[in-house]
Short mmCIF file of C-alpha atoms and ligand atoms in Angstrom, two decimals:
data_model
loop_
_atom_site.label_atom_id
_atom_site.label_comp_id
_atom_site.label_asym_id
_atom_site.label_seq_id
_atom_site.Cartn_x
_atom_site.Cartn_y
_atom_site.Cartn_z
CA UNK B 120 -102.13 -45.15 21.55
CA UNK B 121 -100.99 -48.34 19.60
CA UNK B 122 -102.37 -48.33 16.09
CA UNK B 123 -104.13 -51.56 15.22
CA UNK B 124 -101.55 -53.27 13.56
CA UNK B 125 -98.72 -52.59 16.25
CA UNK B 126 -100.87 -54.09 18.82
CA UNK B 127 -101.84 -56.82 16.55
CA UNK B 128 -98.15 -57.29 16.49
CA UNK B 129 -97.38 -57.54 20.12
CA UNK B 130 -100.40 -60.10 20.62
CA UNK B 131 -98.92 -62.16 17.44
CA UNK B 132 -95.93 -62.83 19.23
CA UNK B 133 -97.28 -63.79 22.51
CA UNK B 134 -98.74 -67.44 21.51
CA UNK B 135 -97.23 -70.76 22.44
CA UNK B 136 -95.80 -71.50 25.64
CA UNK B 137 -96.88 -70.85 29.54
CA UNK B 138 -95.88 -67.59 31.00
CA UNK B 139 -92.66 -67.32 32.83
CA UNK B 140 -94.04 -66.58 36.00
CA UNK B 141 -97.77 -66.41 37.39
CA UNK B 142 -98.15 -65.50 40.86
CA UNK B 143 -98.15 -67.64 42.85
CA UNK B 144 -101.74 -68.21 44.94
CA UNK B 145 -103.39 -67.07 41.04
CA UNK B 146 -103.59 -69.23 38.67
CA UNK B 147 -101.77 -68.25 35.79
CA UNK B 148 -105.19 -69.58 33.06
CA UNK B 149 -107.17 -67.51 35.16
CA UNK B 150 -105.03 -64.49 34.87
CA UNK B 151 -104.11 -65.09 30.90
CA UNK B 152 -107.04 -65.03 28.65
CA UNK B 153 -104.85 -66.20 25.54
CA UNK B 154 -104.44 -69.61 27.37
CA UNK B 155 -100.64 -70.50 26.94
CA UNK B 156 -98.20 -67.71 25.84
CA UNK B 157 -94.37 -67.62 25.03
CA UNK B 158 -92.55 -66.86 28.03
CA UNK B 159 -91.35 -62.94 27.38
CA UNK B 160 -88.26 -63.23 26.13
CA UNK B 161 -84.43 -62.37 27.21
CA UNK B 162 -82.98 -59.03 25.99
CA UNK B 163 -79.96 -59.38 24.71
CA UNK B 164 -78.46 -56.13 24.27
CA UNK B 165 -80.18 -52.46 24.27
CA UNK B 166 -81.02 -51.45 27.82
CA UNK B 167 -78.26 -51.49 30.05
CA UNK B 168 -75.35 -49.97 28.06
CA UNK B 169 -72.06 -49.21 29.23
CA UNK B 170 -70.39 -46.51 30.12
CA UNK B 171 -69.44 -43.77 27.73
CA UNK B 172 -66.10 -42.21 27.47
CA UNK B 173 -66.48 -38.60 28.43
CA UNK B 174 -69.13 -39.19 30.84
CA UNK B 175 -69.75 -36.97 33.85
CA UNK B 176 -67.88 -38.29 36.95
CA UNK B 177 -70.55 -39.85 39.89
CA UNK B 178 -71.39 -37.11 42.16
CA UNK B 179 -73.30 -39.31 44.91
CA UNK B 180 -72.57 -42.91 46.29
CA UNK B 181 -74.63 -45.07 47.93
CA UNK B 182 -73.62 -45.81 51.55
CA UNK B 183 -77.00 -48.50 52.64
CA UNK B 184 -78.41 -49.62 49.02
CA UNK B 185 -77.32 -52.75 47.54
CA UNK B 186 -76.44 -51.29 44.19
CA UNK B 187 -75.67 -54.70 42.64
CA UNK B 188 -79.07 -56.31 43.73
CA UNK B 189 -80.52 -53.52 42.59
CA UNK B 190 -79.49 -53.43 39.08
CA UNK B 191 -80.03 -56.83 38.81
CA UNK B 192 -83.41 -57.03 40.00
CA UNK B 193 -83.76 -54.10 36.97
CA UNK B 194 -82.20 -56.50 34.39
CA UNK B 195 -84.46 -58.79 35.76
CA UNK B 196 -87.82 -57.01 34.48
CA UNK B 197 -86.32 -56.22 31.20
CA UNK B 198 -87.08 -59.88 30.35
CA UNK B 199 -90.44 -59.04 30.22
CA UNK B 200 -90.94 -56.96 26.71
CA UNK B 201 -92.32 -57.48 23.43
CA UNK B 202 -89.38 -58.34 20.77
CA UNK B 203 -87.67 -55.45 19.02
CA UNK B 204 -85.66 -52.31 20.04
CA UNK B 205 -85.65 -50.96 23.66
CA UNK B 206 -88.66 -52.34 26.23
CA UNK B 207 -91.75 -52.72 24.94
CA UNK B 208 -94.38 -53.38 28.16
CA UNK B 209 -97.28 -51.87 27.14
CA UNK B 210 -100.00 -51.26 30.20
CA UNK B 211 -102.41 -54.24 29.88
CA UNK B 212 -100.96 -56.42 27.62
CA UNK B 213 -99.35 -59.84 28.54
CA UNK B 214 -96.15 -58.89 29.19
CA UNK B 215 -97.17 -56.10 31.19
CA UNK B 216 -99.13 -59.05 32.93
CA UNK B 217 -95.85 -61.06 33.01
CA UNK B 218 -94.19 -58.55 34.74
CA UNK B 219 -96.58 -58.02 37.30
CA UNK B 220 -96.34 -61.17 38.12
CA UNK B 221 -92.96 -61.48 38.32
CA UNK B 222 -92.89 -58.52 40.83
CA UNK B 223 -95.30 -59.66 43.38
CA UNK B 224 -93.47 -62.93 43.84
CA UNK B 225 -90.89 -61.06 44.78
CA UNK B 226 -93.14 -58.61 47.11
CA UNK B 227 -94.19 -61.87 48.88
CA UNK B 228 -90.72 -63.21 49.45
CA UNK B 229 -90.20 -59.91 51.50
CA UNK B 230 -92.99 -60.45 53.48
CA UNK B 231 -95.40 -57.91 51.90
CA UNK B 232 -98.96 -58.44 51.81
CA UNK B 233 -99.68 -58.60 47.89
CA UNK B 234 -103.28 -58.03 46.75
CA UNK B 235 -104.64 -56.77 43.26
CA UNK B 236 -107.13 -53.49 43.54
CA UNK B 237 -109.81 -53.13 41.68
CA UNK B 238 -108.24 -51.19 39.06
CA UNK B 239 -105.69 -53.90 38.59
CA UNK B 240 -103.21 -51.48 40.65
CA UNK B 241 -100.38 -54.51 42.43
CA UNK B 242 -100.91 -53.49 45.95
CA UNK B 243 -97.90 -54.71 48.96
CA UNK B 244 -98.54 -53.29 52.59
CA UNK B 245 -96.16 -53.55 55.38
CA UNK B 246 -97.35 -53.63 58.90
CA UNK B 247 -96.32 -50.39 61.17
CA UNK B 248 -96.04 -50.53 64.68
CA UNK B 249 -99.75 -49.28 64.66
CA UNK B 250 -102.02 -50.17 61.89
CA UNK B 251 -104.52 -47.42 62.90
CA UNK B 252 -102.33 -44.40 61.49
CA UNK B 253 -103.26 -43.39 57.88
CA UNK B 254 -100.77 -45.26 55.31
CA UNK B 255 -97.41 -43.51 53.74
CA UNK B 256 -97.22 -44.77 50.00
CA UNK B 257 -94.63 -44.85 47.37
CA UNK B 258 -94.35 -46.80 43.95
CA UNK B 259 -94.39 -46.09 40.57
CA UNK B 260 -95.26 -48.25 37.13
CA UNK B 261 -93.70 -50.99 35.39
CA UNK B 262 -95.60 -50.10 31.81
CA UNK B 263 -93.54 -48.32 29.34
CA UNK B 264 -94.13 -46.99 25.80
CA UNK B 265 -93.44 -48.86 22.69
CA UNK B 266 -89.69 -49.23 22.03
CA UNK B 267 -89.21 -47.06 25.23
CA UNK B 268 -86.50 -48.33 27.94
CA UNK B 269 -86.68 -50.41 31.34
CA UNK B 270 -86.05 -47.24 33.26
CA UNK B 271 -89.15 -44.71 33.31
CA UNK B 272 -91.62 -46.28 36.40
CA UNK B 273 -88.80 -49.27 36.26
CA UNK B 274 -86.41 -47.47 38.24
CA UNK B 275 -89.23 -45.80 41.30
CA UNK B 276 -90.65 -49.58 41.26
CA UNK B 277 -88.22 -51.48 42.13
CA UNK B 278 -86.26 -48.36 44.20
CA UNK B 279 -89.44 -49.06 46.27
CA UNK B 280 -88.48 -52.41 46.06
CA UNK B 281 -84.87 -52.03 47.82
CA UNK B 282 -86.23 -49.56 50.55
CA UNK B 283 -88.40 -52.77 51.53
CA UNK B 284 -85.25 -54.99 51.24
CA UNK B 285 -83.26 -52.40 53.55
CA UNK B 286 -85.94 -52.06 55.81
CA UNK B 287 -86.40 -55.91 56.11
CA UNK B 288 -82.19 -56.65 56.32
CA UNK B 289 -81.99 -53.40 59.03
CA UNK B 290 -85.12 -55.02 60.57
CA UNK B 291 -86.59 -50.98 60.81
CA UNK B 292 -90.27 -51.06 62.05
CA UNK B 293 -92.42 -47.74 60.66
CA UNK B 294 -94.73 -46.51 63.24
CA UNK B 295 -96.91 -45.98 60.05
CA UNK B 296 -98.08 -48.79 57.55
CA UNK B 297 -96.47 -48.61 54.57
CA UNK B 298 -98.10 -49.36 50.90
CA UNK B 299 -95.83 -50.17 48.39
CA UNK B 300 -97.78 -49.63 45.29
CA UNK B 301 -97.44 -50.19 41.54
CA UNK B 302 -100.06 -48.52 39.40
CA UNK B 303 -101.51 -49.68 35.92
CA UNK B 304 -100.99 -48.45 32.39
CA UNK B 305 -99.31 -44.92 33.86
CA UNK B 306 -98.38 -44.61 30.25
CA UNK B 307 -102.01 -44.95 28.88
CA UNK B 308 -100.04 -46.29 25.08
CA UNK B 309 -103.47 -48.45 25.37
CA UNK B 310 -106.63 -46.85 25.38
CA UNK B 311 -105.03 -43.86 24.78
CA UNK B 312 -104.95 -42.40 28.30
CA UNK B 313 -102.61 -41.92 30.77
CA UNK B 314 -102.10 -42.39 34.86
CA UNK B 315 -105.13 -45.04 34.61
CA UNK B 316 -104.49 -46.70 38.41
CA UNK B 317 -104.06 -43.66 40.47
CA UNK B 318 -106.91 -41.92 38.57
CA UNK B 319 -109.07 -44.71 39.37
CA UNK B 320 -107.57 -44.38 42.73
CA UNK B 321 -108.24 -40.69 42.93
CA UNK B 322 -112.05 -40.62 41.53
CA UNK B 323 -110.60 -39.26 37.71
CA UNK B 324 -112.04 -41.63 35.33
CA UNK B 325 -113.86 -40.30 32.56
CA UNK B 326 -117.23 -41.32 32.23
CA UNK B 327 -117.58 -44.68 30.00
CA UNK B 328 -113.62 -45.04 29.93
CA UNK B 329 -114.07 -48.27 31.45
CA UNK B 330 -115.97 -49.58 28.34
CA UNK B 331 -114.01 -48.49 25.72
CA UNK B 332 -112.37 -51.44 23.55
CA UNK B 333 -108.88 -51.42 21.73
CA UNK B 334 -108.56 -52.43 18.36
CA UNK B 335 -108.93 -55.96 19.23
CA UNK B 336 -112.56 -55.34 20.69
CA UNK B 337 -111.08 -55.83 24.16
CA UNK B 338 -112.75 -53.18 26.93
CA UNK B 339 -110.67 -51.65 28.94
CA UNK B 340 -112.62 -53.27 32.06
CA UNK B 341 -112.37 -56.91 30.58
CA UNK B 342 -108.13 -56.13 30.62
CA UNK B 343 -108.67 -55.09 34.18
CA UNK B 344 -110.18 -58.58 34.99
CA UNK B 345 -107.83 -60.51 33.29
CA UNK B 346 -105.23 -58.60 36.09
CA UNK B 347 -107.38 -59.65 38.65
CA UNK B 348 -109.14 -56.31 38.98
CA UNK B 349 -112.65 -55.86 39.55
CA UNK B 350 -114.07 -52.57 37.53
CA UNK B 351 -117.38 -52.90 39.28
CA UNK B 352 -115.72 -52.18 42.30
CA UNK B 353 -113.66 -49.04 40.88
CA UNK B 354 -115.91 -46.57 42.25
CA UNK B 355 -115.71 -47.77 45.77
CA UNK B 356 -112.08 -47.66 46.04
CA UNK B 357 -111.33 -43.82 46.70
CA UNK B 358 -109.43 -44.21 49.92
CA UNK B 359 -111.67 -41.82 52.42
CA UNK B 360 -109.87 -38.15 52.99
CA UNK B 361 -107.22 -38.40 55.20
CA UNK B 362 -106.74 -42.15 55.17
CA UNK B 363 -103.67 -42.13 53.50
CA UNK B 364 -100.34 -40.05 55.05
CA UNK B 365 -98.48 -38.94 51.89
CA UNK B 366 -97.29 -40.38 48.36
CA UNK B 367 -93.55 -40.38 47.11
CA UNK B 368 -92.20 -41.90 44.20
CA UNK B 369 -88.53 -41.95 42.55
CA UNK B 370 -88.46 -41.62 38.90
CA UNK B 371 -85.80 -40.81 35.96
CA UNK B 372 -85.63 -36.95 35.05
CA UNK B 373 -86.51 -38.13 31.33
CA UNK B 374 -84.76 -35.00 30.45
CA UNK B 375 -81.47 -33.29 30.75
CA UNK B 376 -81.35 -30.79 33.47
CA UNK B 377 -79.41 -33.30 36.08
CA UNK B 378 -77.45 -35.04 33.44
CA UNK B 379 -75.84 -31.94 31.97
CA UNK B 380 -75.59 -30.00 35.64
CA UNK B 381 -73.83 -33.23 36.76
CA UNK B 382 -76.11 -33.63 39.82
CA UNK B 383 -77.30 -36.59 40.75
CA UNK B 384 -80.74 -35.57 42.41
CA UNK B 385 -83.39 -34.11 41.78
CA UNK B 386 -86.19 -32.62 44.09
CA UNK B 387 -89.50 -32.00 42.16
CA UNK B 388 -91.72 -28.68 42.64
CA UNK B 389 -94.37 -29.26 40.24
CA UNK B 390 -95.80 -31.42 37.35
CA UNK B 391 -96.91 -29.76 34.50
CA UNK B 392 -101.12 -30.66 33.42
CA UNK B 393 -101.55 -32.46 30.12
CA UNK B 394 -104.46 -31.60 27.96
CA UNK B 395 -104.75 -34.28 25.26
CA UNK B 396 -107.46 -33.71 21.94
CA UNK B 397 -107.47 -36.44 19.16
CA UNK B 398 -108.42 -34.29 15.56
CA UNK B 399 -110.00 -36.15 12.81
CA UNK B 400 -109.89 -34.87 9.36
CA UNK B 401 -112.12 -36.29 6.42
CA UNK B 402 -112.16 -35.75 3.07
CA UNK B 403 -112.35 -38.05 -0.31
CA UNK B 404 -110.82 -40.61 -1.12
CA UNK B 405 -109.73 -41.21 -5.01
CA UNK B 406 -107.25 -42.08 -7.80
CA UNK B 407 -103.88 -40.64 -6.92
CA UNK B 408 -102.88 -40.20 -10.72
CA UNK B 409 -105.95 -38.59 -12.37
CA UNK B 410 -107.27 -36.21 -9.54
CA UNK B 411 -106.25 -32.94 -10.53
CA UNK B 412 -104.17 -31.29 -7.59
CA UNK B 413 -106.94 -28.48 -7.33
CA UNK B 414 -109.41 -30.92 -7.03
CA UNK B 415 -108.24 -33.11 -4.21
CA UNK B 416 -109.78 -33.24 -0.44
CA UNK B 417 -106.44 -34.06 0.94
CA UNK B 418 -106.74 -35.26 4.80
CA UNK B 419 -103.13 -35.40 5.02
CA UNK B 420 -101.81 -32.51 3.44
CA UNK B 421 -104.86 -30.69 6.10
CA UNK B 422 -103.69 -32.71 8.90
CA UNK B 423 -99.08 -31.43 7.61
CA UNK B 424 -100.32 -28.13 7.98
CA UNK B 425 -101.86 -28.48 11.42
CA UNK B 426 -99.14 -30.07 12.87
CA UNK B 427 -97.26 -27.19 11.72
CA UNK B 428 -99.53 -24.43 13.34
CA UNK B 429 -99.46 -26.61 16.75
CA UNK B 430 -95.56 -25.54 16.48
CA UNK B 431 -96.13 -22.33 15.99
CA UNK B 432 -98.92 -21.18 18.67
CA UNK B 433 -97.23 -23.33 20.92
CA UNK B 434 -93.79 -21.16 19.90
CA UNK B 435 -95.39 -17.91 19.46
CA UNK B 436 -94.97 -16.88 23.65
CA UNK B 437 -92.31 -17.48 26.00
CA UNK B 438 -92.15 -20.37 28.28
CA UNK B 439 -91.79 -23.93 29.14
CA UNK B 440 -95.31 -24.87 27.31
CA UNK B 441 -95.01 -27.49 24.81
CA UNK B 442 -96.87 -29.26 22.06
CA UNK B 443 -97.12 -32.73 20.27
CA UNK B 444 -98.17 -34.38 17.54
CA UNK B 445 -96.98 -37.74 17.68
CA UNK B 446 -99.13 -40.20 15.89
CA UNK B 447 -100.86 -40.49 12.77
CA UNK B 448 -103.48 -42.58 11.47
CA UNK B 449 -104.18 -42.17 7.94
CA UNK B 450 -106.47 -44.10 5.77
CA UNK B 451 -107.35 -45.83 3.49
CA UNK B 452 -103.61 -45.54 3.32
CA UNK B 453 -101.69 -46.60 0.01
CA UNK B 454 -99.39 -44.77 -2.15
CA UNK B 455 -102.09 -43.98 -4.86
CA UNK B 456 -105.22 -43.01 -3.44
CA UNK B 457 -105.73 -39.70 -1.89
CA UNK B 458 -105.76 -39.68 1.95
CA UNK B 459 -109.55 -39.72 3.52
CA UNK B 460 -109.28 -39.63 7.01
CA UNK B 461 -106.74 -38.40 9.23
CA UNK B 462 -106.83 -39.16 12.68
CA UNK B 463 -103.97 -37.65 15.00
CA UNK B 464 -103.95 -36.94 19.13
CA UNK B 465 -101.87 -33.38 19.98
CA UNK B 466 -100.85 -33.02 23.15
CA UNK B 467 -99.80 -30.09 25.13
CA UNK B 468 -98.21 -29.60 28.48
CA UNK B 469 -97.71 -26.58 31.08
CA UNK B 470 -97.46 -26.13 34.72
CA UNK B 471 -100.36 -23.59 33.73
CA UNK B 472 -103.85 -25.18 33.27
CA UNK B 473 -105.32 -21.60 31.91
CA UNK B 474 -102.14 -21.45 29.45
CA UNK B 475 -103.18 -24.72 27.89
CA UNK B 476 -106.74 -24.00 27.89
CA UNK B 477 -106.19 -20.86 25.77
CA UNK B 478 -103.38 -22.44 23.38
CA UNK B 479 -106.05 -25.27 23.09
CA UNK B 480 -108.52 -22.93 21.94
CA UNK B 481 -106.16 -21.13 19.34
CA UNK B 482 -105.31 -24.33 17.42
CA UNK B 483 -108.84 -25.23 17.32
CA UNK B 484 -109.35 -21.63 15.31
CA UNK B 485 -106.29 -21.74 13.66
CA UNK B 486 -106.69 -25.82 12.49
CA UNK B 487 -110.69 -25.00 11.56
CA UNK B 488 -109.40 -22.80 9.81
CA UNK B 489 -106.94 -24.66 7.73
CA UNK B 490 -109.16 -27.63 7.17
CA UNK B 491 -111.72 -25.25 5.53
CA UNK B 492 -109.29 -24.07 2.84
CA UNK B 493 -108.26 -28.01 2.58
CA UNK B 494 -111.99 -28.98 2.31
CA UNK B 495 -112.02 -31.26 4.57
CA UNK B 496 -114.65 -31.57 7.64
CA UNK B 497 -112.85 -31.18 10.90
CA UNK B 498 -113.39 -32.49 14.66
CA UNK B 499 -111.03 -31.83 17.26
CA UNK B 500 -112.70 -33.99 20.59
CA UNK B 501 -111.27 -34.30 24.32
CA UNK B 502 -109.33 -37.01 25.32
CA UNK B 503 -107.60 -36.38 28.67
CA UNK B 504 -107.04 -33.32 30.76
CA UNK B 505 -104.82 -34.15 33.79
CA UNK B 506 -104.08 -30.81 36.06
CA UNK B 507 -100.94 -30.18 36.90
CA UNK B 508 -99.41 -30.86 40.61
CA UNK B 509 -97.38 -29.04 43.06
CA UNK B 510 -95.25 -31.38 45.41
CA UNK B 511 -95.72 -30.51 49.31
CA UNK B 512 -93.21 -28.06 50.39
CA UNK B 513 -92.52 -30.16 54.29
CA UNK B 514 -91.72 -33.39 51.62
CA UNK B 515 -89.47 -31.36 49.91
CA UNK B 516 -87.84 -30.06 53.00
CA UNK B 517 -87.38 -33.79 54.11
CA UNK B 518 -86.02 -34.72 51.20
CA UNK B 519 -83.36 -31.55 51.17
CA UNK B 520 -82.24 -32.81 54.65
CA UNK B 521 -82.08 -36.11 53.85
CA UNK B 522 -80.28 -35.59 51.11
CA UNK B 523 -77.48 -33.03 52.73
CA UNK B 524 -77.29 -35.77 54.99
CA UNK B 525 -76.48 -38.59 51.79
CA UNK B 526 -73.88 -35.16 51.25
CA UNK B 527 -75.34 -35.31 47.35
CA UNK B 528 -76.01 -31.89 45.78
CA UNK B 529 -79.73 -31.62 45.03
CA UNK B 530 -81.81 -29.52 42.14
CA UNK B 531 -85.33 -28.31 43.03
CA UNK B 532 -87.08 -28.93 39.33
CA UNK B 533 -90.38 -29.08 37.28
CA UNK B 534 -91.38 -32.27 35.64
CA UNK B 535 -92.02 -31.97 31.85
CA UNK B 536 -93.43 -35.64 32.14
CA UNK B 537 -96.95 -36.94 33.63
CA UNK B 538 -96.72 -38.88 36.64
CA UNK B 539 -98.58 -40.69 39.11
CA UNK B 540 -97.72 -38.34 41.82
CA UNK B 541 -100.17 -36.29 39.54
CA UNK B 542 -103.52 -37.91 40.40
CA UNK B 543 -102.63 -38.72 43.55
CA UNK B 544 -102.23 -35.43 44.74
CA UNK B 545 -105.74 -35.45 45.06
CA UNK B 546 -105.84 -37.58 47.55
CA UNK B 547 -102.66 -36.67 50.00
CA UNK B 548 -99.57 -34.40 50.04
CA UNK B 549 -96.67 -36.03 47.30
CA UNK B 550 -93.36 -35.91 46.76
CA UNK B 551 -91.10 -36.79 43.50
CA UNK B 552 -87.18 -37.67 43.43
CA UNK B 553 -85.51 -37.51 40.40
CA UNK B 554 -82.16 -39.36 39.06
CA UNK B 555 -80.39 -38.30 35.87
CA UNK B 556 -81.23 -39.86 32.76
CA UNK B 557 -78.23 -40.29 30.23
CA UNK B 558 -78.17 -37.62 27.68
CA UNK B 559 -82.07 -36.51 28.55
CA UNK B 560 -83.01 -39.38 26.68
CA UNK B 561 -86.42 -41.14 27.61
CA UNK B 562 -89.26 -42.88 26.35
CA UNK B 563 -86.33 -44.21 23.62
CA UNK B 564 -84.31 -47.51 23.47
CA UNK B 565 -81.09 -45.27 24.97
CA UNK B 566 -82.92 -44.49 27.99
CA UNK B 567 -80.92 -45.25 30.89
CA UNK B 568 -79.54 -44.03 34.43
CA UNK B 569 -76.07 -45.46 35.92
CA UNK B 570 -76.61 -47.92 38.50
CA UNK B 571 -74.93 -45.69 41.47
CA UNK B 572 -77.16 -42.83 40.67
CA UNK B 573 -80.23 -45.36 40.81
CA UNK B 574 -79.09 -46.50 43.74
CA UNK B 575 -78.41 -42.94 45.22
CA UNK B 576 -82.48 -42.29 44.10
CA UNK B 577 -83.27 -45.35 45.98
CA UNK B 578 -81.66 -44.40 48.91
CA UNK B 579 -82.96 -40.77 49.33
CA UNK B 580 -86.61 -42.44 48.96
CA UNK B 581 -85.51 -44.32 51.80
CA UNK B 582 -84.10 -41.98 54.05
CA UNK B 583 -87.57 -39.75 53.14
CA UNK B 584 -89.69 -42.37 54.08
CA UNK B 585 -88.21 -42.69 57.26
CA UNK B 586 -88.50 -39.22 58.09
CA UNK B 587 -91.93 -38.85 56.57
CA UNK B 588 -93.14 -41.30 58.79
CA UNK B 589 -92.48 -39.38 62.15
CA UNK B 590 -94.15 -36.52 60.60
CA UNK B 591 -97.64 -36.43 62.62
CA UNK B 592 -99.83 -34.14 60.45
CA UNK B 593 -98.86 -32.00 57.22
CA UNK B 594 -99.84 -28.20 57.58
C1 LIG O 770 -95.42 -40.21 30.72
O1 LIG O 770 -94.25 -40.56 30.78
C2 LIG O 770 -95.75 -38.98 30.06
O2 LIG O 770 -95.26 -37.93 30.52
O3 LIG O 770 -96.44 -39.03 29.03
MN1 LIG O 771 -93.05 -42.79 34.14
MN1 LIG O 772 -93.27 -42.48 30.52
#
């Protein structure tokens, strides 16, 4: 979640000219509730970096993508991006809004049929040869994290993109429709939680989520409309069970696995859930110079030796579990007055639902605990709590074929990182490809995945899509 003044920030520099590029058939005023803004600026530098001495060779190359148009069409959505380090797009802002735009013009110049959902997901269908057959989807998100990189959702968005390009240049005809989809604030930076569009999709809101307001007093449902959503109509959108074939989407490892085994695919098996609480911490605020140290109610110095106790339940048994703190609100917040309130989210992820639940319940004793001694009064609330997934083992299969086929060398993998694919496995079977990220770097400035192994990701999404759509009926 953006702290007050960082959003501040980002809506600070968004005044003055029209945007760079409102769809076309929506007005752009109707879209933009800040009236004119500064087009999103150029990047100059930071995203797409060059090569690296010492890199790992390429292990795949892409026979049918157009790696070129592809990378450009990347470079092309890195314009939009609050100034500053890396790509900074956060989900329902305006240059998240920019961008979205941006990308369904160039939806409708393939022929797509662009519409907004009610949860302000950007929608693009593609006749089949028979319209009656339940839908095969694929997409990803175009949000990112503050100061993140133009890769994570980038790279599965417009991948999606090029299979409709190759489709339209090889003039293939699906027997199935397909829906190219592109879901809102996956990242949940804003209003603090994540995989908002295919929740909504799925039937996962939390109650009242729709009416919370950010620091500017914005709800979350007035952002929606100013997408061209309609939240009154969020509870009618659930697609009906077995209305929709299957869900893929190609997205960057975000760690190192590929990268370091110098393979340039990845199949995914699971994603892990993500349990999300936000702690406050109060105690007094006064004089930093004359408060005796045994006299303080210290929120902060509470809140430091939480944070260390998350580290060490999460550490104390083996496996892949892990936990973060990795925000901090603290207030009134000046160098000589004694912290009141501390306000923090930790996180924790596993492919185990039950592990979390029981870590969960071991900080809350353990940080209880620790705020007594600090004497300060302690709440640890709620936020999120997304399950984790398992990928459908016949998508997999496809993609294993498809892949020997493309004569790449393939790892069958976990995802540390929330996805999509998540909530809509809910709905249908999914399936996840995976490219290497540089160095395991993500949700960073250096993020970033070499154009031929994009392009390799785009093209195995492609060649899965094809065979997913012969596939009758999953069992
Ligand atoms: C999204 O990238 C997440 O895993 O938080
Ligand atoms: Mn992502
Ligand atoms: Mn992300």
């Amino acid at each position: 979640m953006l702290t007050r003044r960082q959003f501040n920030r980002h809506l600070l520099t968004l005044t003055g000219a029209a945007l760079a590029a409102p769809a076309a058939g929506l007005a752009g005023s109707a879209l933009c509730p800040f009236g004119k803004l500064r087009a999103p600026r150029a990047k100059d530098e930071g995203w797409a970096q060059e090569p690296e001495a010492g890199e790992p060779p390429l292990r795949c190359f892409p026979r049918l993508v157009n790696t070129e148009r592809l990378w450009e069409t990347l470079q092309g959505l890195s314009r939009f991006s609050a100034p500053g380090e890396g790509t900074t797009r956060v989900g329902f802002s305006p240059e998240d809004l920019a961008g979205h735009n941006w990308l369904m013009e160039r939806f409708r110049r393939e022929g797509l049929e662009v519409s907004i959902d009610a949860a302000a997901n950007l929608r693009a269908r593609r006749a089949g040869q028979r319209d009656d057959l339940p839908a095969l989807w694929f997409g990803s998100h175009i949000d990112t994290v503050p100061h993140g990189g133009n890769f994570d959702g980038c790279v599965g968005s417009l991948g999606a993109l090029e299979v409709i390009r190759l489709m339209n240049e090889n003039t293939v005809r699906t027997q199935r429709p397909l829906e190219l989809v592109i879901f809102s604030n996956e990242e949940g930076v804003h209003y603090g939680r994540g995989l908002f569009g295919s929740r909504a999709l799925a039937g996962l809101l939390e109650p009242g989520e729709l009416e919370e307001v950010d620091d500017e007093g914005v709800s979350l449902a007035e952002w929606i409309r100013r997408y061209g959503g309609d939240p009154e109509r969020i509870p009618e959108m659930t697609p009906a069970e077995g209305s929709l074939h299957a869900y893929v989407e190609l997205h960057i490892e975000q760690g190192g696995r590929l990268w370091q085994g110098r393979i340039p695919l990845g199949i995914v098996e699971g994603i892990v859930g993500i349990l999300r609480y936000r702690v406050t911490l109060e105690g007094f605020a006064n004089h930093a110079g004359t408060t005796p140290m045994d006299q303080r109610r210290d929120a902060l110095v509470a809140a430091s030796r939480i944070i260390l106790a998350v580290r060490e339940i999460v550490t104390a048994e083996p496996g892949r579990q892990v936990g973060t703190v990795g925000q901090m609100r603290v207030e009134p917040g000046a160098p000589n007055i004694i912290p009141e309130r501390a306000v923090f989210p930790v996180e924790l992820r596993d492919l185990s639902m039950e592990k979390l639940d029981r870590l969960a319940e071991q900080i809350r004793e353990r940080a209880a605990h620790l705020a007594a001694e600090e004497k300060v009064s302690f709440l640890m609330e709620p936020v999120s709590r997304h399950e984790p997934a398992l990928t459908h083992p016949q998508i997999r299969h496809r993609m294993q074929q498809a892949a020997g086929e493309m004569r790449a060398s393939v790892l069958t993998m976990a995802s540390g990182a929330g996805h999509d694919a998540q909530a809509m496995a809910k709905l249908c079977p999914v399936g996840m490809i995976f490219v290497p990220s540089r160095d395991g770097i993500s949700h960073a400035p250096g993020e970033y995945s070499r154009p031929e192994e994009v392009a390799c990701g785009a093209e195995l999404l492609y060649h899965t899509l094809l065979r997913l759509d012969q596939i009758e009926r999953f069992n």
